[in-house]
Structures are given as structure tokens and as C-alpha cells.
XYZ file of C-alpha atoms in Angstrom:
502
model
C 0.000 0.000 0.000
C 2.897 2.337 0.812
C 4.491 1.782 -2.624
C 1.109 2.224 -4.308
C 0.603 5.514 -2.470
C 4.048 6.768 -3.579
C 3.321 5.876 -7.202
C -0.066 7.622 -7.207
C 1.416 10.687 -5.518
C 4.228 10.832 -8.057
C 1.730 10.578 -10.910
C -0.090 13.696 -9.723
C 2.860 15.849 -8.644
C 5.644 15.178 -11.138
C 5.868 17.658 -14.095
C 3.518 16.814 -16.908
C 5.300 18.270 -19.958
C 4.931 21.979 -19.143
C 7.065 24.776 -20.517
C 10.167 23.863 -18.500
C 10.397 20.169 -19.324
C 13.200 18.846 -21.512
C 15.841 16.189 -21.237
C 19.262 15.566 -22.764
C 20.218 12.455 -24.645
C 23.646 12.014 -26.245
C 24.246 15.813 -26.271
C 20.931 16.502 -28.035
C 18.197 18.606 -26.488
C 14.664 17.284 -26.894
C 12.067 19.920 -26.109
C 8.415 19.009 -25.634
C 7.103 22.541 -25.692
C 7.283 24.712 -28.812
C 7.948 27.887 -26.838
C 10.982 26.416 -25.099
C 12.270 25.122 -28.440
C 11.971 28.595 -29.947
C 13.682 30.170 -26.953
C 16.593 27.725 -27.225
C 16.896 28.404 -30.937
C 17.062 32.136 -30.295
C 19.710 31.704 -27.610
C 21.853 29.555 -29.886
C 21.453 32.089 -32.708
C 22.360 34.999 -30.406
C 25.449 33.154 -29.234
C 26.505 32.506 -32.824
C 25.923 36.145 -33.731
C 28.037 37.342 -30.794
C 30.880 35.085 -31.874
C 30.747 36.421 -35.402
C 30.617 40.047 -34.255
C 33.590 39.542 -31.936
C 35.461 38.185 -34.983
C 37.509 35.758 -32.925
C 39.511 33.138 -34.871
C 37.010 30.378 -34.189
C 36.608 27.266 -36.325
C 33.702 27.260 -38.743
C 30.900 24.951 -37.571
C 29.221 22.553 -39.927
C 26.470 24.166 -42.002
C 23.655 22.260 -40.308
C 24.877 23.472 -36.911
C 25.949 26.948 -37.881
C 22.849 28.135 -39.659
C 19.965 25.646 -39.686
C 17.109 27.063 -41.762
C 17.402 30.648 -40.605
C 18.311 33.372 -43.130
C 20.217 35.442 -40.604
C 22.119 32.380 -39.472
C 23.064 31.601 -43.064
C 24.346 35.130 -43.549
C 26.429 34.807 -40.385
C 27.773 31.502 -41.618
C 28.955 33.107 -44.864
C 30.632 35.790 -42.748
C 32.452 33.073 -40.820
C 33.619 31.540 -44.098
C 35.022 34.927 -45.125
C 36.878 35.219 -41.845
C 38.297 31.707 -42.127
C 39.574 32.383 -45.655
C 40.970 35.779 -44.623
C 42.737 34.383 -41.551
C 44.475 31.777 -43.701
C 45.638 34.417 -46.171
C 46.810 36.715 -43.386
C 48.775 33.968 -41.658
C 50.400 32.281 -44.639
C 50.420 34.726 -47.576
C 50.179 38.289 -46.265
C 51.117 40.759 -49.010
C 51.136 38.043 -51.677
C 48.533 38.165 -54.417
C 46.719 34.992 -53.399
C 46.932 32.027 -51.043
C 47.666 28.361 -51.573
C 45.426 27.121 -48.749
C 46.817 23.597 -48.601
C 50.479 24.332 -49.312
C 50.186 27.241 -46.844
C 52.089 29.638 -49.068
C 51.584 32.546 -51.459
C 50.389 32.257 -55.056
C 50.392 34.574 -58.058
C 49.109 34.073 -61.594
C 50.528 35.723 -64.693
C 47.894 38.480 -64.718
C 49.677 40.032 -61.716
C 53.176 39.816 -63.214
C 55.593 38.400 -60.676
C 55.538 41.038 -57.948
C 53.784 40.948 -54.579
C 50.931 43.418 -54.974
C 48.463 42.181 -52.362
C 45.637 41.504 -54.805
C 43.623 39.644 -52.172
C 43.839 42.575 -49.740
C 42.556 45.106 -52.260
C 39.959 42.753 -53.742
C 38.667 41.882 -50.264
C 38.610 45.181 -48.390
C 35.145 46.318 -49.472
C 33.700 42.913 -48.596
C 35.354 43.021 -45.156
C 33.754 46.425 -44.594
C 30.308 45.366 -45.836
C 30.092 42.243 -43.645
C 31.377 44.040 -40.552
C 34.745 42.335 -40.036
C 36.111 45.484 -38.442
C 39.538 44.348 -37.280
C 40.208 42.628 -40.583
C 39.188 45.778 -42.435
C 41.596 47.834 -40.300
C 44.426 45.410 -41.084
C 43.737 45.677 -44.795
C 43.497 49.471 -44.681
C 46.774 49.767 -42.786
C 48.535 47.638 -45.403
C 47.096 49.736 -48.237
C 48.317 52.987 -46.664
C 51.886 51.698 -47.052
C 51.316 50.164 -50.482
C 53.278 51.494 -53.457
C 51.985 49.802 -56.585
C 54.797 50.864 -58.894
C 57.505 49.610 -56.548
C 55.708 46.321 -55.860
C 54.653 45.386 -59.398
C 57.138 43.439 -61.503
C 56.883 42.268 -65.108
C 53.870 42.495 -67.417
C 50.523 43.103 -65.713
C 47.079 42.772 -67.255
C 45.664 46.259 -67.790
C 42.129 44.857 -67.560
C 42.658 42.878 -64.339
C 44.566 45.718 -62.702
C 41.747 48.095 -63.540
C 38.839 45.985 -62.306
C 40.561 44.597 -59.191
C 42.910 47.361 -58.017
C 41.402 50.591 -59.353
C 37.914 49.158 -58.864
C 38.597 47.790 -55.390
C 40.096 51.056 -54.162
C 37.292 53.147 -55.669
C 34.756 50.906 -53.975
C 36.508 51.247 -50.608
C 36.350 55.024 -51.008
C 32.678 54.941 -52.040
C 31.780 52.906 -48.947
C 33.906 54.717 -46.369
C 34.614 58.223 -47.683
C 38.282 57.665 -46.776
C 40.230 59.796 -49.285
C 43.319 57.641 -48.929
C 41.568 54.996 -51.038
C 40.691 57.523 -53.744
C 44.284 58.749 -53.902
C 45.554 55.182 -54.230
C 43.001 54.447 -56.961
C 44.181 57.468 -58.927
C 47.794 56.379 -58.476
C 47.062 52.934 -59.928
C 45.009 54.270 -62.847
C 47.701 56.816 -63.672
C 50.266 54.027 -63.947
C 48.038 52.359 -66.570
C 47.809 55.419 -68.832
C 50.835 54.564 -71.040
C 48.889 51.517 -72.272
C 46.473 53.953 -73.966
C 49.175 55.670 -76.008
C 48.271 53.879 -79.237
C 47.397 55.124 -82.744
C 43.658 54.562 -82.245
C 43.343 54.959 -78.475
C 42.497 51.274 -78.023
C 44.734 50.255 -75.090
C 47.312 47.502 -75.071
C 46.534 44.438 -72.956
C 49.747 44.304 -70.892
C 51.960 46.894 -69.240
C 55.276 46.854 -67.371
C 54.940 49.544 -64.717
C 58.694 49.783 -64.217
C 59.377 50.737 -67.830
C 55.974 51.978 -69.004
C 56.175 49.654 -72.016
C 52.886 48.126 -73.117
C 51.944 45.410 -75.614
C 49.278 42.955 -76.698
C 49.194 39.272 -75.821
C 51.484 37.202 -78.038
C 48.761 34.582 -78.447
C 46.308 37.240 -79.716
C 48.404 37.977 -82.831
C 48.736 41.642 -82.004
C 45.028 42.231 -81.445
C 43.051 43.693 -78.551
C 40.332 41.748 -76.691
C 36.753 43.069 -76.524
C 36.116 42.255 -72.856
C 39.364 43.960 -71.836
C 39.487 47.253 -73.728
C 35.688 47.384 -73.417
C 35.722 47.177 -69.606
C 37.504 50.395 -68.746
C 34.793 53.032 -68.759
C 32.988 52.274 -65.503
C 36.122 52.713 -63.368
C 37.783 55.509 -65.375
C 34.655 57.622 -65.740
C 33.843 57.215 -62.030
C 37.421 58.141 -61.106
C 37.300 61.333 -63.179
C 33.947 62.204 -61.632
C 35.375 61.837 -58.105
C 38.751 63.508 -58.649
C 37.925 66.146 -61.219
C 40.783 64.876 -63.377
C 39.270 64.422 -66.854
C 42.077 62.362 -68.380
C 40.619 59.018 -67.301
C 37.156 59.658 -68.698
C 38.741 60.961 -71.887
C 40.656 57.720 -72.405
C 37.489 55.687 -71.873
C 35.396 57.931 -74.123
C 37.934 57.566 -76.930
C 37.435 53.791 -76.886
C 33.675 54.246 -77.041
C 33.959 56.743 -79.902
C 36.051 54.305 -81.949
C 33.553 51.481 -81.457
C 30.542 53.687 -82.145
C 31.958 54.601 -85.549
C 32.763 51.023 -86.557
C 30.321 48.904 -88.548
C 29.186 45.869 -86.587
C 28.664 42.659 -88.592
C 24.925 41.969 -88.181
C 24.962 44.189 -85.114
C 27.467 41.933 -83.313
C 30.850 42.779 -81.774
C 33.706 40.406 -82.722
C 36.123 39.408 -79.964
C 39.318 40.627 -81.669
C 40.215 44.148 -82.819
C 43.399 45.244 -84.568
C 45.641 47.969 -83.162
C 45.664 49.886 -86.455
C 44.268 53.360 -86.939
C 41.487 53.059 -87.839
C 41.208 49.637 -86.217
C 39.703 46.651 -87.995
C 37.761 43.699 -86.651
C 39.662 40.440 -86.511
C 38.178 36.993 -87.071
C 34.407 37.032 -86.652
C 34.186 35.207 -83.340
C 31.201 36.165 -81.186
C 30.504 35.209 -77.579
C 28.602 36.197 -74.454
C 31.342 34.483 -72.438
C 35.130 34.644 -72.330
C 36.802 37.624 -74.014
C 33.488 39.416 -74.607
C 31.321 39.232 -71.478
C 32.010 42.399 -69.494
C 31.779 44.649 -72.577
C 28.025 44.095 -72.670
C 27.813 44.330 -68.887
C 29.569 47.710 -68.898
C 27.336 49.176 -71.592
C 24.358 48.601 -69.306
C 26.071 49.563 -66.058
C 27.644 52.736 -67.427
C 24.165 53.928 -68.339
C 22.921 53.085 -64.843
C 25.965 54.597 -63.101
C 25.354 57.987 -64.731
C 21.816 58.117 -63.373
C 20.494 56.880 -66.752
C 21.659 60.051 -68.511
C 24.072 58.402 -70.977
C 21.587 57.719 -73.766
C 24.241 56.618 -76.271
C 25.344 53.804 -73.972
C 21.773 52.619 -73.407
C 21.082 52.612 -77.148
C 24.245 50.666 -77.971
C 23.516 48.164 -75.215
C 19.995 47.553 -76.529
C 21.218 47.174 -80.110
C 23.901 44.685 -79.049
C 21.586 42.549 -76.917
C 18.894 42.545 -79.589
C 21.438 41.287 -82.157
C 22.657 38.568 -79.789
C 19.125 37.438 -79.015
C 18.390 37.236 -82.710
C 21.496 35.277 -83.731
C 22.861 33.547 -80.622
C 20.028 32.779 -78.175
C 18.788 29.192 -78.290
C 16.728 26.698 -76.310
C 17.971 23.113 -76.048
C 15.616 20.532 -77.507
C 15.939 17.871 -74.812
C 15.833 19.969 -71.648
C 14.330 23.278 -72.823
C 17.272 25.228 -71.393
C 17.898 28.728 -72.736
C 21.489 29.741 -73.500
C 23.670 32.077 -75.545
C 25.707 30.048 -78.039
C 29.026 31.100 -79.575
C 29.489 31.917 -83.240
C 32.437 31.547 -85.595
C 31.453 33.453 -88.704
C 28.000 32.078 -89.487
C 28.672 28.761 -87.786
C 26.928 28.330 -84.419
C 28.766 26.504 -81.617
C 26.165 25.193 -79.205
C 28.034 25.604 -75.942
C 27.384 27.859 -72.973
C 30.352 28.942 -70.873
C 30.311 29.367 -67.112
C 31.446 32.973 -67.610
C 28.354 33.607 -69.740
C 26.117 32.850 -66.762
C 26.611 36.463 -65.674
C 24.225 37.403 -68.494
C 21.206 36.256 -66.505
C 21.943 38.858 -63.852
C 22.690 41.459 -66.502
C 19.315 41.172 -68.227
C 17.525 41.114 -64.856
C 19.303 44.338 -63.926
C 18.148 45.726 -67.275
C 14.585 44.717 -66.408
C 14.825 46.429 -63.018
C 15.821 49.710 -64.696
C 13.601 49.568 -67.784
C 10.620 51.942 -67.985
C 8.822 49.972 -70.700
C 6.963 47.261 -68.783
C 6.750 44.893 -71.759
C 10.506 45.010 -72.334
C 11.162 44.733 -68.611
C 9.025 41.591 -68.337
C 10.747 40.081 -71.358
C 14.207 40.441 -69.822
C 13.091 39.346 -66.380
C 11.740 36.157 -67.946
C 14.951 35.662 -69.921
C 16.993 36.174 -66.761
C 14.965 33.521 -64.966
C 15.535 31.088 -67.819
C 19.285 31.666 -67.851
C 19.408 31.389 -64.059
C 17.669 28.031 -64.370
C 20.021 26.909 -67.133
C 23.046 27.748 -65.032
C 21.614 25.887 -62.047
C 21.078 22.842 -64.217
C 24.550 23.242 -65.694
C 26.023 22.920 -62.212
C 24.119 19.676 -61.849
C 25.111 18.292 -65.262
C 28.404 19.726 -66.512
C 31.480 21.973 -65.859
C 33.990 19.595 -64.353
C 36.600 22.208 -63.306
C 35.399 24.794 -60.797
C 37.725 27.614 -59.699
C 35.409 29.461 -57.291
C 33.807 31.467 -60.094
C 30.918 33.742 -59.061
C 28.872 34.190 -62.248
C 26.074 31.758 -61.429
C 25.602 33.064 -57.888
C 25.759 36.602 -59.291
C 22.719 35.898 -61.455
C 20.885 34.314 -58.524
C 21.602 37.458 -56.482
C 19.926 39.703 -59.049
C 17.045 37.251 -59.414
C 16.529 37.227 -55.652
C 16.488 41.022 -55.488
C 14.034 41.209 -58.407
C 11.633 38.368 -57.576
C 12.046 37.373 -53.902
C 11.609 33.757 -55.009
C 13.014 31.695 -52.135
C 14.485 29.102 -54.499
C 17.333 31.477 -55.317
C 18.278 31.694 -51.664
C 18.070 27.924 -51.405
C 20.268 27.442 -54.466
C 22.763 29.857 -52.923
C 22.692 27.938 -49.639
C 23.295 24.683 -51.489
C 26.317 26.377 -53.029
C 27.575 27.414 -49.584
C 27.267 23.874 -48.263
C 29.108 22.421 -51.242
C 31.897 24.974 -50.912
C 32.241 23.971 -47.298
C 32.170 20.261 -48.064
C 34.410 20.081 -51.124
C 36.358 23.343 -51.560
C 37.458 24.000 -47.989
C 41.140 23.332 -47.492
C 43.536 23.588 -44.590
C 43.562 27.381 -44.423
C 41.080 28.566 -47.026
C 39.076 27.525 -50.082
C 40.361 25.948 -53.288
C 39.112 25.323 -56.786
C 38.035 21.786 -57.693
C 39.732 19.985 -60.591
C 36.880 17.555 -61.251
C 33.542 18.011 -59.535
C 32.478 14.527 -60.632
C 35.048 12.791 -58.422
C 33.672 11.445 -55.165
C 36.665 12.954 -53.375
C 37.682 15.744 -55.763
C 41.232 17.039 -55.943
C 41.630 20.689 -54.982
C 43.753 22.988 -57.155
C 45.262 24.685 -54.082
C 44.490 28.256 -55.189
C 42.291 30.673 -53.254
C 41.433 33.232 -55.932
C 41.291 36.881 -54.879
C 37.871 37.177 -56.533
C 36.525 34.709 -53.980
C 36.378 37.670 -51.575
C 35.450 40.347 -54.093
C 32.668 38.435 -55.832
C 31.525 35.025 -54.629
C 31.551 35.729 -50.895
C 30.001 39.165 -51.423
C 27.122 37.891 -53.560
C 26.428 35.027 -51.143
C 26.366 37.409 -48.186
C 24.067 39.840 -49.989
C 21.616 37.118 -51.010
C 21.002 36.459 -47.320
C 20.846 40.175 -46.459
C 18.061 42.731 -46.651
C 17.720 44.883 -49.755
C 18.876 47.992 -47.887
C 22.388 46.541 -47.822
C 23.713 48.055 -51.074
C 20.308 48.805 -52.675
C 20.462 48.516 -56.446
C 18.889 51.915 -57.044
C 21.901 53.496 -55.319
C 24.819 51.196 -56.175
C 26.164 49.517 -59.294
C 28.781 46.747 -59.250
C 31.780 46.615 -61.537
C 32.643 43.271 -63.132
C 34.685 42.331 -60.035
C 31.617 43.072 -57.864
C 33.097 46.269 -56.416
C 30.163 48.636 -55.728
C 30.181 52.262 -56.959
C 27.612 54.884 -56.073
C 25.124 55.769 -58.808
C 25.330 59.477 -59.710
C 21.763 60.722 -59.287
């Protein structure tokens, strides 16, 4: 009877699953009440946020722990990835152009010559500022204050890459912070590039040796200039002249535009190669939305936007170019109904779609967001969705070598801003998880030689554009629209944001 009394008493007085009841099993918390579960989730999220804000060198947790299904948590997780990659660069390759995250040493490709010019620092500084990595930003700024580009650069540098990464990165840092040191450094770099424009036609050479001032074209290009390179100068040079009052930069860019405006375009298309003669002549009739052409079309649109939509010539030439490409080079695959821009060699169509060309989805969406004609705007929004879908499917079906390129995520970013369709955030989160699973190395992130391998080999290169582009777009996808709103900012082709001149 005594035992029976104890049991009955316990039945009535022990907790019955109220708001305080939970138990632990193998380090997992099982919560019976929804309010307690929500409170625990909030506490865990707050703790994670505090860690990220303190910017301590903590290891990155696994995606399922670090972010769950919460948008803010996913944004914080991307911020932690940025810090992990930055810490590896700072520890093992400070001042070098890039990091070998598994060899734990510096890396530099031929586009930077063979000097130590800190490409990662300058490509990353605006991203560090945007995501709130304050101490890391201060480190980068301090290095830049002491940086002398002419003394550091050695050998032949790419005029195009130097412009979009160094001039663009420094201009962006100034636009975000108002720190005039960045503007002065940007002008210094751009001034060093000016000898490359001393040509009979004004079309710049592709390479320059800053020590001697000698410039030249690529040997493999048979003495010709490349559309995506000489055509991707105006956004940075015009913005620089606008900020400094020094007209020489805008004049150099305008000269290029004047030359191209006067030239006859075969069926409205722009060939990849252009001779250095005066007047210049088109080379072989190769046409592409991808490599060696891509950012020319991007800059036509963005130059119009950057001037507050006042540059009517640029808008007209952009529309004429895109219309011609849609007419001759836009196709839909028969089996999968995937839209894509093909390449053309003369009149022969090559049915391939490059990873670089995936930027075009974001470009036409940005056009739609700035187009007053609602019918045209809807047309390009639809096209952007189709290309975004094609590029998602391409990740699932092709492209064996992945070097941390941003173009697909870039298009998803613009699609998210334009549509608020949650699938674009989910696709971006899938990308984050796969980066973490396959591209994460000992001290940073590497390209993948063959994505089809079960255990893919990493290429041991952490590209500087990982910070400038891929990390930035991923962070912004999980941020609110008031973080770099697209009616106030325009991105250069390295994803460095410039203020729109309203």
C-alpha cells in the first residue's frame, strides 16, 4: 500500500510536460514545448551572432549546426567563411597576391606579373567592410596605406585585371567609407596604366610593365586587342574622373567608345578581336557572351545606370547589341528546354554555354529592373529567370573544373532582389554547403579539378575574386535589400560597388 501511495502521488505531482520540461540524450536537447524550443533556438542564434561580431579566430561549424534554416544564421555563416579564408591568407600569404590554402604559401598568376601586390587585400577590403569584419578591415586598410603599386609590381601586368581589381577595389573602398586615402591610391594605380592607352587609335594595349611603361598585346592574340578587356575600362575611369575632377581618365574611356561607335558591326554583333591599327579593324568574326566578350556588354548597361540613366548613347548601344545577340545567338535546347547564348564563328553556331556567360542572366535582370517599358522589362526578367535556371542545371550536369567562379551566384543574387523567389536563396545555400564540403582546405578555399570525383582534388588556389565576388554575392543574397540597394549602387565586373550618380 505504501508503494502504491508513492506511485499515485508521483503521478499527480511530477511535471507533466509543461514549458520547463526537456531532457538531454547524447548531447541533443529534446524539447516538448514549442515555446521552449523557440527560446533555445534564439539563444543559440544569439550566441553565434556574438561570436561572429567579436570576430575571434574560431573554427567554422558545420552548415547544419551553424545556420539551420534561418536566413540570418546563413548570412552569419557566410561571414564566418570569409573570416576563415581571410585568416588563412593573413597567416600564410600576407602581401602576396593569393593564397595556396593547402600548401600554406603565397600564389600569383601571370595576370599580376611576378611582384607581390596584395591583390587579395585590395579585392577583399570592401567585402570586409560590408560584412562588418572590423579588425580585418583595419588590417587591410593599414597595409594599403603603405602600399606602393609601382615599386611592388614586376613584369607584365594585365591592364584589364589591374583596372577591375585594383582601381575598382580602391574606388569601392572610397565609395563605402569616404576615406580619401583609397581615392588617392586608386588614382595612383590608374595613372600608372595610362601609357597603355598611347596607341594610334586609343584602343589600349593588354599588358603593361609599370617599371618601364612599355605596353603590348598578348602574343597569343596575334597583335590584337580583346573586346572584354578594352571594353571594360569606362565604368572605373569615368567614375574616377567624376570623383577627382581629373578628366584624363574619362577621356581615355570615351575615346574607346567613340572608336567602337563609328565602326560597322557585322549583323549588329561585336567580334572578340580588334586590330591595333588606326582606324582599327575587326579580326576573325568570333562572337561570344562568355570569355573575351562578357564584361563589354555588362559595362554598356552599367555605365548607363551609373550615370543616373543620362548616358543615352550607352543605353542605345547596349539595346542594339543585346537585340542582335538574341536574334542570332540565343537558343533553347531541344531535350531539356534550357535557354542559353551560343558562340558563333562566322556564321557557324557553336552550341556551348560557358560558365562565364552565366553572368548574363543577372545582366538582363538588372536591365529589367531599370527599364521603364513594362513589356521590355518583363521580357528580360523572364529571360533572366531562364538563364538562371540553365546555369543551375549546368552545375548539376556539366562543368567539371570549378575555380570558385561567381557568375552563377551573381545571377541568382539579381534574381533574388528582383523576384524574392526563395528558391534562389536555397540554391545559394546549397552552393555554400558544397563549398564547405568540397572546396574547404587547410587554411582557405580551393578550386576543384573535377567536380564529378567522389573525393575531388583541390587545385590549391584561393582566388582573390573569392572575396570580391563570390563571398560578397552570397552574403548579400542572405541580407536585406537595404544593404547596397540597387537603385543606389552599381557593381563593376569584379563586384566592387560604386555609387550611382543621381
